[in-house]
Every structure is written in structure tokens, then in C-alpha cells.
PDB file of C-alpha atoms in Angstrom:
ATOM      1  CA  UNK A   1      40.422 143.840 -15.736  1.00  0.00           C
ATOM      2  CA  UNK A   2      43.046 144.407 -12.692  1.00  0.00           C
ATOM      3  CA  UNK A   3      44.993 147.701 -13.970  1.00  0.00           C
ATOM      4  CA  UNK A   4      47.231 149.793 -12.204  1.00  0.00           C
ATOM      5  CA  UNK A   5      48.133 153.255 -13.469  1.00  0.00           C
ATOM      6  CA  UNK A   6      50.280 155.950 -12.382  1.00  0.00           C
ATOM      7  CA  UNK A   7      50.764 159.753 -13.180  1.00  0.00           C
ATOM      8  CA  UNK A   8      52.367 161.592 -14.058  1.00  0.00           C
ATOM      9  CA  UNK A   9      54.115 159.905 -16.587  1.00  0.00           C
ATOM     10  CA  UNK A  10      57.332 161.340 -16.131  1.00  0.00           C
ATOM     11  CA  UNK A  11      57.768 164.828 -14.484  1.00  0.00           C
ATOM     12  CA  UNK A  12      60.854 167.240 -13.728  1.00  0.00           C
ATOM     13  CA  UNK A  13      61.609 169.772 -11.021  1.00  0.00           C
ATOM     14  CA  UNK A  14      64.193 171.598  -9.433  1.00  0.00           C
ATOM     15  CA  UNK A  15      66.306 169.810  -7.069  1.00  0.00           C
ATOM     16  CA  UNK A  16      64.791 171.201  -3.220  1.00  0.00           C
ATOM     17  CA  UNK A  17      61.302 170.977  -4.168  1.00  0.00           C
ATOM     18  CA  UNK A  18      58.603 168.675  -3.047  1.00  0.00           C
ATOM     19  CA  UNK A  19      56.577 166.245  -5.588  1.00  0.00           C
ATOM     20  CA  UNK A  20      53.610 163.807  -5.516  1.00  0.00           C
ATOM     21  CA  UNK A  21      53.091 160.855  -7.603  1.00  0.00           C
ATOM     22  CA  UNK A  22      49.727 159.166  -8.138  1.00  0.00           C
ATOM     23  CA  UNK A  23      49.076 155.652  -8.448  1.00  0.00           C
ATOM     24  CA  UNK A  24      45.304 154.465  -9.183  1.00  0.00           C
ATOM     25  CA  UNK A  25      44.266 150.288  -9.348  1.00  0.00           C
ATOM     26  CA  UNK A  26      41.170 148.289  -9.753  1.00  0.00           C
ATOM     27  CA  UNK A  27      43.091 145.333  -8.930  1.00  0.00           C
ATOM     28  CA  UNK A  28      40.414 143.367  -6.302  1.00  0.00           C
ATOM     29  CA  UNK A  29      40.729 141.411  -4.401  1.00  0.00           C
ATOM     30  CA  UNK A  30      43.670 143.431  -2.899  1.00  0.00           C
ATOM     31  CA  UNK A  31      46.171 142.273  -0.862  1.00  0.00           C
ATOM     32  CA  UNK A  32      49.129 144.587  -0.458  1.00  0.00           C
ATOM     33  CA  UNK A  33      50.576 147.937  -2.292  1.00  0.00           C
ATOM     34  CA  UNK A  34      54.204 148.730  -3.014  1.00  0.00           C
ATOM     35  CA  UNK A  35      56.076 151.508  -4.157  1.00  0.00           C
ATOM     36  CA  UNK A  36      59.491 150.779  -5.747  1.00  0.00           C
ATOM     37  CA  UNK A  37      62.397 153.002  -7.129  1.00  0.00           C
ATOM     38  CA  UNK A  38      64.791 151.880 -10.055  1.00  0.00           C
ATOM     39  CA  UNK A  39      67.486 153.177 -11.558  1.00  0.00           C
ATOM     40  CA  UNK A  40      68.193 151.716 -15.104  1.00  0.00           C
ATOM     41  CA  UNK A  41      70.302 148.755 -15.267  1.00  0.00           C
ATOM     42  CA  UNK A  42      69.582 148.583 -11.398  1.00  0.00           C
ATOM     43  CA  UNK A  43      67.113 146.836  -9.677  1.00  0.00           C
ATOM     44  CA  UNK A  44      64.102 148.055  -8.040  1.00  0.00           C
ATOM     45  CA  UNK A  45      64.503 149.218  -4.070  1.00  0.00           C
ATOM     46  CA  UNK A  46      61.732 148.868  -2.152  1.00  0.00           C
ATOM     47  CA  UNK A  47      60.058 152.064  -0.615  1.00  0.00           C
ATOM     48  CA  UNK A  48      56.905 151.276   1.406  1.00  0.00           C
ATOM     49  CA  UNK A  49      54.505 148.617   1.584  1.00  0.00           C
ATOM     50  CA  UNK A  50      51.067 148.893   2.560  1.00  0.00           C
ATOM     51  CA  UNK A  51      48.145 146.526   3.252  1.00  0.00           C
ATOM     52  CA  UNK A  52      44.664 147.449   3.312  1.00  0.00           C
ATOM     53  CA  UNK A  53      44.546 148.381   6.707  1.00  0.00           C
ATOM     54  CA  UNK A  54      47.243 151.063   6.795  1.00  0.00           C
ATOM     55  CA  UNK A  55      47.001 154.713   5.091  1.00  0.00           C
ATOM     56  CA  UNK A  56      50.338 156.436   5.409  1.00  0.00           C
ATOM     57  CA  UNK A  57      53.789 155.228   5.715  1.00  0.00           C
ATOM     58  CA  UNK A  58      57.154 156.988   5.744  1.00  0.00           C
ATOM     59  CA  UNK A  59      60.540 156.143   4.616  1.00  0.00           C
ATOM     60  CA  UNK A  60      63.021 158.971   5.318  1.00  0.00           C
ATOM     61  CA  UNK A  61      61.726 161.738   2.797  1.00  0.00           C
ATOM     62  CA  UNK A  62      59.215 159.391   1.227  1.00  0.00           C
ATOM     63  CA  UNK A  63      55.786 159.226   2.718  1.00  0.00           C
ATOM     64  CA  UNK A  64      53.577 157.012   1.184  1.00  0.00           C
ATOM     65  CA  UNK A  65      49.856 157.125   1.541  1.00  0.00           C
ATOM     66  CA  UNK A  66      46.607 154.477   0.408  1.00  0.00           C
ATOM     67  CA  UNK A  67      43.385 154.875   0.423  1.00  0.00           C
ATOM     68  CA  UNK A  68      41.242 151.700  -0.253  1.00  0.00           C
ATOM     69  CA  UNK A  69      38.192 152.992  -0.497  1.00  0.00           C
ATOM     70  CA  UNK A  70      39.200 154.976  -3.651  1.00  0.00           C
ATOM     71  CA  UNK A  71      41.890 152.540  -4.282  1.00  0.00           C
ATOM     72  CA  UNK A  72      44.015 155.171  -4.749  1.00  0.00           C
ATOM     73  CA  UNK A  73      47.498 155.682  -3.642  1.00  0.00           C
ATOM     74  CA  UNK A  74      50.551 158.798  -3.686  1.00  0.00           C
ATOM     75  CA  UNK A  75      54.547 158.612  -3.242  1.00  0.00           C
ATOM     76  CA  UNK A  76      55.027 162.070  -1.716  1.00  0.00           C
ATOM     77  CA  UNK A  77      58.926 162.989  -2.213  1.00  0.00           C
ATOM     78  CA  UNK A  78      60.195 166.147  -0.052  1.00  0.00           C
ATOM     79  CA  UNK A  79      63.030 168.417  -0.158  1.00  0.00           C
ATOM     80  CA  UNK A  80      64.110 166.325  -3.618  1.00  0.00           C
ATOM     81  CA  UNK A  81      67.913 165.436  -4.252  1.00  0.00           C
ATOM     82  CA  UNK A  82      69.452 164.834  -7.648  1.00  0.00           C
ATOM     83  CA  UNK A  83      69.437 161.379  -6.179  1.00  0.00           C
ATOM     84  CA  UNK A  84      65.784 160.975  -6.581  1.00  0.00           C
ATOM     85  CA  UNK A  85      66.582 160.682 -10.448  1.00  0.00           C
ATOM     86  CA  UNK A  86      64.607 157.239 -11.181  1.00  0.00           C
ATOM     87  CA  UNK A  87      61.611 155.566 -12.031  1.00  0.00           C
ATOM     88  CA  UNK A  88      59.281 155.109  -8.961  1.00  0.00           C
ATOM     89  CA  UNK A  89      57.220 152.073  -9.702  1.00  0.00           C
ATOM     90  CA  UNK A  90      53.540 151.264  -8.288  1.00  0.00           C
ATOM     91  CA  UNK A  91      52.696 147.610  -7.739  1.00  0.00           C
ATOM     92  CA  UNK A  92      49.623 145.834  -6.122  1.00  0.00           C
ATOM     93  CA  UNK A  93      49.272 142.890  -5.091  1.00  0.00           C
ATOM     94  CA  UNK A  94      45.777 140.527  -5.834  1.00  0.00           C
ATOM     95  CA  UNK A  95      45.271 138.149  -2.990  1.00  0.00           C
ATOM     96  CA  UNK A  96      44.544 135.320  -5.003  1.00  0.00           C
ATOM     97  CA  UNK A  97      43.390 132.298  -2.343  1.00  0.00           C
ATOM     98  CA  UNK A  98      43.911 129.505  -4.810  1.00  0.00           C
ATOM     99  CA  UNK A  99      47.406 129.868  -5.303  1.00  0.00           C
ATOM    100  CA  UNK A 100      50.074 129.207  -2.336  1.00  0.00           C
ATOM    101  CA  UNK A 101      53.023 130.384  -3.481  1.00  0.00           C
ATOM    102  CA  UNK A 102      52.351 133.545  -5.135  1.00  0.00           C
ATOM    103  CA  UNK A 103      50.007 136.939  -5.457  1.00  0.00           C
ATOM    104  CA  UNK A 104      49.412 137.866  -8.839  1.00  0.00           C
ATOM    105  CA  UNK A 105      51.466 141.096  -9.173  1.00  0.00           C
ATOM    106  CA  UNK A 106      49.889 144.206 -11.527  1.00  0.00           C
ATOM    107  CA  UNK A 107      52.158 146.436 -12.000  1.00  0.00           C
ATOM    108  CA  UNK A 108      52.021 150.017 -13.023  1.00  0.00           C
ATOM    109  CA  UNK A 109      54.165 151.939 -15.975  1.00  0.00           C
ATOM    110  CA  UNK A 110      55.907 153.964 -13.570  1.00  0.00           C
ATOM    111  CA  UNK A 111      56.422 157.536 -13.270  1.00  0.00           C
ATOM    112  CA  UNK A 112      59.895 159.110 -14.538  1.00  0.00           C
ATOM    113  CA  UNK A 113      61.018 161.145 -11.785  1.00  0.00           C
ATOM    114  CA  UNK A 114      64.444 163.662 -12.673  1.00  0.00           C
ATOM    115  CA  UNK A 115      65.500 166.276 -10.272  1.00  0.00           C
ATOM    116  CA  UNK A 116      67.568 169.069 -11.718  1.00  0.00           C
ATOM    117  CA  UNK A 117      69.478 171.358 -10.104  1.00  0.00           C
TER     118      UNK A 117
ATOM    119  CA  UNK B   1      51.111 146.283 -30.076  1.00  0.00           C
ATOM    120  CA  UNK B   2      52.471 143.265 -27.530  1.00  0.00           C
ATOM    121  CA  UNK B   3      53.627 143.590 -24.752  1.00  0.00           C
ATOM    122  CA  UNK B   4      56.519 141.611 -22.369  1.00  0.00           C
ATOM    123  CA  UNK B   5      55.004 137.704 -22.848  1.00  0.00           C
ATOM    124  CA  UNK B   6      56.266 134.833 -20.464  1.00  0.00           C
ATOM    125  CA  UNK B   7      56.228 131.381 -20.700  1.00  0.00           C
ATOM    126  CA  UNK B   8      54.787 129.194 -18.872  1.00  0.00           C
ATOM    127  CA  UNK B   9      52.135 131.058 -16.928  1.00  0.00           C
ATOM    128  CA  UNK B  10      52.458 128.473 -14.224  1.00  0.00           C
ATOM    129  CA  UNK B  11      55.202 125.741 -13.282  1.00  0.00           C
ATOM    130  CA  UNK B  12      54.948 123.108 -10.997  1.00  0.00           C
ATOM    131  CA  UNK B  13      58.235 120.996 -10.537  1.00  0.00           C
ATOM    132  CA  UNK B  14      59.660 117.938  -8.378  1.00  0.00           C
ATOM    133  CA  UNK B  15      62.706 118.999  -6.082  1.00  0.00           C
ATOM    134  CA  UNK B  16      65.463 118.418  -8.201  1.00  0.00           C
ATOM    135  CA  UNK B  17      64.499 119.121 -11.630  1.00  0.00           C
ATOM    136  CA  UNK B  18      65.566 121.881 -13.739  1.00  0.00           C
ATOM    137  CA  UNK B  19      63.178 124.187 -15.639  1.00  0.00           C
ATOM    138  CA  UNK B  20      63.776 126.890 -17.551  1.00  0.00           C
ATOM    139  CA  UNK B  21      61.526 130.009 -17.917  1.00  0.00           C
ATOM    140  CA  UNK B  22      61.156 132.016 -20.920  1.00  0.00           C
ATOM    141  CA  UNK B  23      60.940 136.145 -21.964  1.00  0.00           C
ATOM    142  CA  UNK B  24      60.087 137.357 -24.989  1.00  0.00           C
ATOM    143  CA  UNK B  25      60.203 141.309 -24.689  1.00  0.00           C
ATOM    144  CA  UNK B  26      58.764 144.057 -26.204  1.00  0.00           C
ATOM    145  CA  UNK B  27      60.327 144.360 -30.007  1.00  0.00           C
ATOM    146  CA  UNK B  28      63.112 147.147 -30.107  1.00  0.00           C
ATOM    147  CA  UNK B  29      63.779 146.960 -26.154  1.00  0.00           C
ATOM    148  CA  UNK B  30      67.367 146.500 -25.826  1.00  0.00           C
ATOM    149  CA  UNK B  31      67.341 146.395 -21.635  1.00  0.00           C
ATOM    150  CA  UNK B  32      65.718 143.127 -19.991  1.00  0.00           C
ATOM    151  CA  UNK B  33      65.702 142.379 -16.145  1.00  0.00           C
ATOM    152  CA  UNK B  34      64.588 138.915 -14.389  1.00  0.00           C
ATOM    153  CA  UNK B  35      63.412 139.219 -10.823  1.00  0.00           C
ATOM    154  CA  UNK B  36      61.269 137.277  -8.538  1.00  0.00           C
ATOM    155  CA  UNK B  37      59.281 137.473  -5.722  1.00  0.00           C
ATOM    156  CA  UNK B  38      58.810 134.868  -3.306  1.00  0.00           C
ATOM    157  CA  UNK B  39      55.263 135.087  -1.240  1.00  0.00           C
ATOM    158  CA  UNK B  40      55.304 137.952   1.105  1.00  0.00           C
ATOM    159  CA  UNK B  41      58.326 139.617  -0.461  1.00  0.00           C
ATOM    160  CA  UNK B  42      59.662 142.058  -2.408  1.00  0.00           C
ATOM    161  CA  UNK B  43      60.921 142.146  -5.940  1.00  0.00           C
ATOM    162  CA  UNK B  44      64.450 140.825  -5.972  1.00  0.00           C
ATOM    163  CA  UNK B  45      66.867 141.522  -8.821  1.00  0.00           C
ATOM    164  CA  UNK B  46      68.163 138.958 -10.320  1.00  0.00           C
ATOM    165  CA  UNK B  47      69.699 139.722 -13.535  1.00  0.00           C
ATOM    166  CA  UNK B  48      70.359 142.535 -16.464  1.00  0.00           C
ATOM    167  CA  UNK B  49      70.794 142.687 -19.882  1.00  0.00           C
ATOM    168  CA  UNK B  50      72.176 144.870 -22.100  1.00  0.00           C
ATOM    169  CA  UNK B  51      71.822 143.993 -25.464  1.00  0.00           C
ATOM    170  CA  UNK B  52      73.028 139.957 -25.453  1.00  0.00           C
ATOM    171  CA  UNK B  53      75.042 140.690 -22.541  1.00  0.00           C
ATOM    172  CA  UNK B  54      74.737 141.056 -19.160  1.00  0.00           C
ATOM    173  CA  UNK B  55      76.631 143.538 -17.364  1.00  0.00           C
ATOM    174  CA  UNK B  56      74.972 142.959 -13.886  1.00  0.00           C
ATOM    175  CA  UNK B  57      74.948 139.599 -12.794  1.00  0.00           C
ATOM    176  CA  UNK B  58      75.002 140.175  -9.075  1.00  0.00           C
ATOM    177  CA  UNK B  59      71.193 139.078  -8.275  1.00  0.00           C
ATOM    178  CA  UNK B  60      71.183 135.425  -8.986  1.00  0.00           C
ATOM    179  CA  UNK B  61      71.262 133.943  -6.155  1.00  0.00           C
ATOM    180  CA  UNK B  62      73.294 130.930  -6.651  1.00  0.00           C
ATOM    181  CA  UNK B  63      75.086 128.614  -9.823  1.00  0.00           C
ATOM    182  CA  UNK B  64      71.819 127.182 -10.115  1.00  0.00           C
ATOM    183  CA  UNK B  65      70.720 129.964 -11.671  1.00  0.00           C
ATOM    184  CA  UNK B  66      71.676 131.001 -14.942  1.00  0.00           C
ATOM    185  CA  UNK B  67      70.333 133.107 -17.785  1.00  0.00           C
ATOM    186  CA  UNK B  68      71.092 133.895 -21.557  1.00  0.00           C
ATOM    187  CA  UNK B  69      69.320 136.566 -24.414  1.00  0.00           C
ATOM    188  CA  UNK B  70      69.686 135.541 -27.610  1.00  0.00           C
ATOM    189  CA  UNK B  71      69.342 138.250 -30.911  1.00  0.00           C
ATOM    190  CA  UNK B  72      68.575 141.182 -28.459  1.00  0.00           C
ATOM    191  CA  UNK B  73      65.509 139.223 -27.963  1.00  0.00           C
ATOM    192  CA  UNK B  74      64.148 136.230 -26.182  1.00  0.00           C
ATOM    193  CA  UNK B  75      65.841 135.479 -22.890  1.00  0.00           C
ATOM    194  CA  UNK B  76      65.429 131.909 -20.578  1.00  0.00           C
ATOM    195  CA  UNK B  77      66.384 132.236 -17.113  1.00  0.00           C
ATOM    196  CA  UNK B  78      67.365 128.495 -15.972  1.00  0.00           C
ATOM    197  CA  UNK B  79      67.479 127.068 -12.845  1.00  0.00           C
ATOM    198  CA  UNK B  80      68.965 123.633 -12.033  1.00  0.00           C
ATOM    199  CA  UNK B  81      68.194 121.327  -9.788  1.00  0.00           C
ATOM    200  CA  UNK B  82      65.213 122.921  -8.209  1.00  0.00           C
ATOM    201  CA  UNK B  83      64.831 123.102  -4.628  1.00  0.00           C
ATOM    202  CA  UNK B  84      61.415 124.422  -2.256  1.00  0.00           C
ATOM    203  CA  UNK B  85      62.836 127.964  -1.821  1.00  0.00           C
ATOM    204  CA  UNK B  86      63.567 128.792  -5.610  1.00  0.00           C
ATOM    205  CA  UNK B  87      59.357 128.750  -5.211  1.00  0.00           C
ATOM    206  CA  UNK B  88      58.276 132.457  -6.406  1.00  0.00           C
ATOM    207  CA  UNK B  89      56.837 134.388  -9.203  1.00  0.00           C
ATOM    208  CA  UNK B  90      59.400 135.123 -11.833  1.00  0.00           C
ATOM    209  CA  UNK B  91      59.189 138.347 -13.667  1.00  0.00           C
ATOM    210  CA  UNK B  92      60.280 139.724 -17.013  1.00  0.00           C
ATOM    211  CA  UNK B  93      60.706 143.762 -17.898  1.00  0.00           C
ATOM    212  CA  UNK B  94      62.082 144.920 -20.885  1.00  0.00           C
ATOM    213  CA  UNK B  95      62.536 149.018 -21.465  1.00  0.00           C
ATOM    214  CA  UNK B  96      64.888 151.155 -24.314  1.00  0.00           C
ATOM    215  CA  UNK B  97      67.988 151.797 -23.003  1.00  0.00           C
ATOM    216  CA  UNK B  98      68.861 155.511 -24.557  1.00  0.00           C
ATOM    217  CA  UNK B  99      72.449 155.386 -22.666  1.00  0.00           C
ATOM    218  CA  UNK B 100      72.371 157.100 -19.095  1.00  0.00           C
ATOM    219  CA  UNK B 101      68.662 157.755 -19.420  1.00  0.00           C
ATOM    220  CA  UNK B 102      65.943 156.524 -16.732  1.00  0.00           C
ATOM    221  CA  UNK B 103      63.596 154.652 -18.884  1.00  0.00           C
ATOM    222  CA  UNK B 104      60.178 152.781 -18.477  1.00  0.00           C
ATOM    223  CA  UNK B 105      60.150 149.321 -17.777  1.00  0.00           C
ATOM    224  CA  UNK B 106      57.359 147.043 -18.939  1.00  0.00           C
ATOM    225  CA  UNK B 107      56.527 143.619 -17.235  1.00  0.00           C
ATOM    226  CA  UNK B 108      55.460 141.168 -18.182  1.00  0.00           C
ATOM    227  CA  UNK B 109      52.795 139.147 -16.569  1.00  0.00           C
ATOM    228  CA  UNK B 110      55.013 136.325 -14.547  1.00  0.00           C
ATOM    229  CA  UNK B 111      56.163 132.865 -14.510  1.00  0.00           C
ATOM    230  CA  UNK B 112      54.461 131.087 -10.831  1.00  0.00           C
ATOM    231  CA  UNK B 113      56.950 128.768  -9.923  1.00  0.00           C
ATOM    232  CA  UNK B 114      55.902 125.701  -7.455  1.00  0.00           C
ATOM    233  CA  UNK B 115      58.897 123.511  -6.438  1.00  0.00           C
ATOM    234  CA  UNK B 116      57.769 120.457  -4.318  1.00  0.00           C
TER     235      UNK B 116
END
């Protein structure tokens, strides 16, 4: 079964500091991963995308990285703002040949991200 | 217990026609979002709910689209008179909504929509 999970759950630090989320999938045959970032009642904003070939990729203080060997994949967040507050969301795509107009998307639980100051 | 179900799995619709898409979220979730996300794209947002009511409205993309939550429950996103670039995967999430809080979302698994 194609899962996608991510850890931690939900995790707090102090606004400044650096943090690391974790997302792990057995979704095959892959095609792309994404990391998105929601605030409630909002909708998601896209962070990075990765395919299979690429390992690291940076937005501003977000660096993602992907290894798809291990299938594993990190949202590193530095020098956090109180702005970071959300839910940072882990979705990969299956490359699914049959179908034209659409990937099958897994999606992860996301990890509860809240910066205090 | 269940999780966010969808209905259909897969659509495939003539140019013109409307369909309608259906959400039935997780029991006690007050918050439900539509997006979709056409081939090669991102998630866009289409629409929010609060309850029966949606306070953000701002994602659907044109009066075509249209969507309604019924008893804090099932929702139907609509779209009217189909046309080739409404073709996407439509998603469903449905979370608590504690007031302020950041809360989980869970998906569900998608509606594949084919216009031709």
C-alpha cells in the first residue's frame, strides 16, 4: 500500500531556532514530491517540488531535501519566524501511466509546526 | 474509523455537461476544503467551509463552479458546463477547527476528472 508519513506530528520551538521535518513514502512508482504549508482556513502554498532526479532544493529559509533510494524526504526550516506557525504538508506523487490527466496524489498527515517567541 | 470518502473515484464527461462531485468528511470535522490539481501542478484552493458556510470563497475559479455543505457534513462541489481545462483531480480535506488553532487536515483520496 502507497503511504506517506511524516514526523513529527506536531512540534514547538522558540521563534530563531532551526527545525527539520521528516517525511517517509512507499508510494512507487514515484513521480514527483511536494512540500506544502497551510494555514487553517487557508489554502496550501507550495514550498518545493522535487522529482526523482533532484536531492535538495531551497526556497528562501526552506531547504528541502529527497532521497529516493530511501524514499525519504526533510523540510529543513532556519532561523524560524512566528510566521512559520502552520501545518507543512508532504505529498507524493505516483506516476500512474494509464491515466492522462492525473497522478494519484498520497498525501501525508502533516506535521504541526508553531513557533513561539 | 473512516476516513475523508469521495465520490466518484473517476469521471469522465462530454464538454458541456455538468457534474457534480461529492465529500463526505470525517464525522465531527467542522472545516472542509476542495482543491484540485490539474496534471503537473500544484494543489489549488478552491473553497472553505466553516461549518455550512463558507467564509473563503476566493479559489473557484469561475461561476461554473459552485459548492454547498449540508448538516456540517457532506459537501458537492458542482461545476457547470464542463470545459477541457476544468480536467484535474479534485480533492476533499476535512480537519477540527478549535478556533485560531492550526489543525490536521485529512484527504481524502480524489475525484479524477476527464472533460473531453
Amino acid at each position: 500500500k502507497n503511504q506517506v508519513e511524516q514526523s513529527p506530528q506536531s512540534l514547538i520551538i522558540l521563534e530563531g531556532k532551526n527545525c527539520t521535518l521528516q517525511c517517509n513514502y512507499t508510494v512507487s512508482p514515484f513521480s514527483n514530491l511536494r512540500w506544502y504549508k497551510q494555514d487553517t482556513g487557508r489554502g496550501p502554498v507550495s514550498l518545493t517540488i522535487m522529482t526523482f532526479s533532484e536531492n535538495t532544493k531551497s526556497n528562501g529559509r526552506y531547504t528541502a531535501t529527497l532521497d529516493a533510494d530511501t524514499k525519504q524526504s526533510s523540510l529543513h526550516i532556519t532561523a524560524s519566524q512566528l510566521s512559520d506557525s502552520a501545518s507543512y504538508i508532504c505529498v507524493v506523487s505516483e506516476e500512474d501511466p494509464l491515466v492522462e490527466y492525473g497522478n494519484k496524489l498520497v498525501f501525508g498527515a502533516g506535521t504541526i509546526l508553531r513557533v513561539k517567541s | 474509523g473512516a476516513g475523508v470518502s469521495q465520490s466518484p473515484s473517476n469521471k469522465v464527461t462530454e464538454k458541456g455537461k455538468d457534474v457534480e462531485l461529492r465529500c463526505d468528511p470525517i464525522s465531527g470535522h467542522t472545516a472542509l476544503y476542495w482543491y484540485r490539481q490539474r496534471l503537473g501542478q500544484g494543489l489549488e484552493f478552491l473553497i472553505y467551509f466553516q461549518g455550512n458556510s463558507a467564509p473563503d470563497k476566493s479559489g473557484l475559479p469561475s461561476d461554473r463552479f459552485s459548492a454547498e455543505r449540508t448538516g456540517e457534513s457532506v459537501s458537492t462541489l458542482t461545476i457547470q458546463r464542463t470545459q477541457q481545462e476544468d480536467s484535474a483531480v479534485y480533492l476533499c480535506a476535512s480537519s477540527l477547527f478549535l478556533g485560531g488553532a492550526v489543525e490536521t487536515q485529512y484527504f481524502g483520496p480524489g475525484t479524477r476528472l476527464l472533460v473531453l
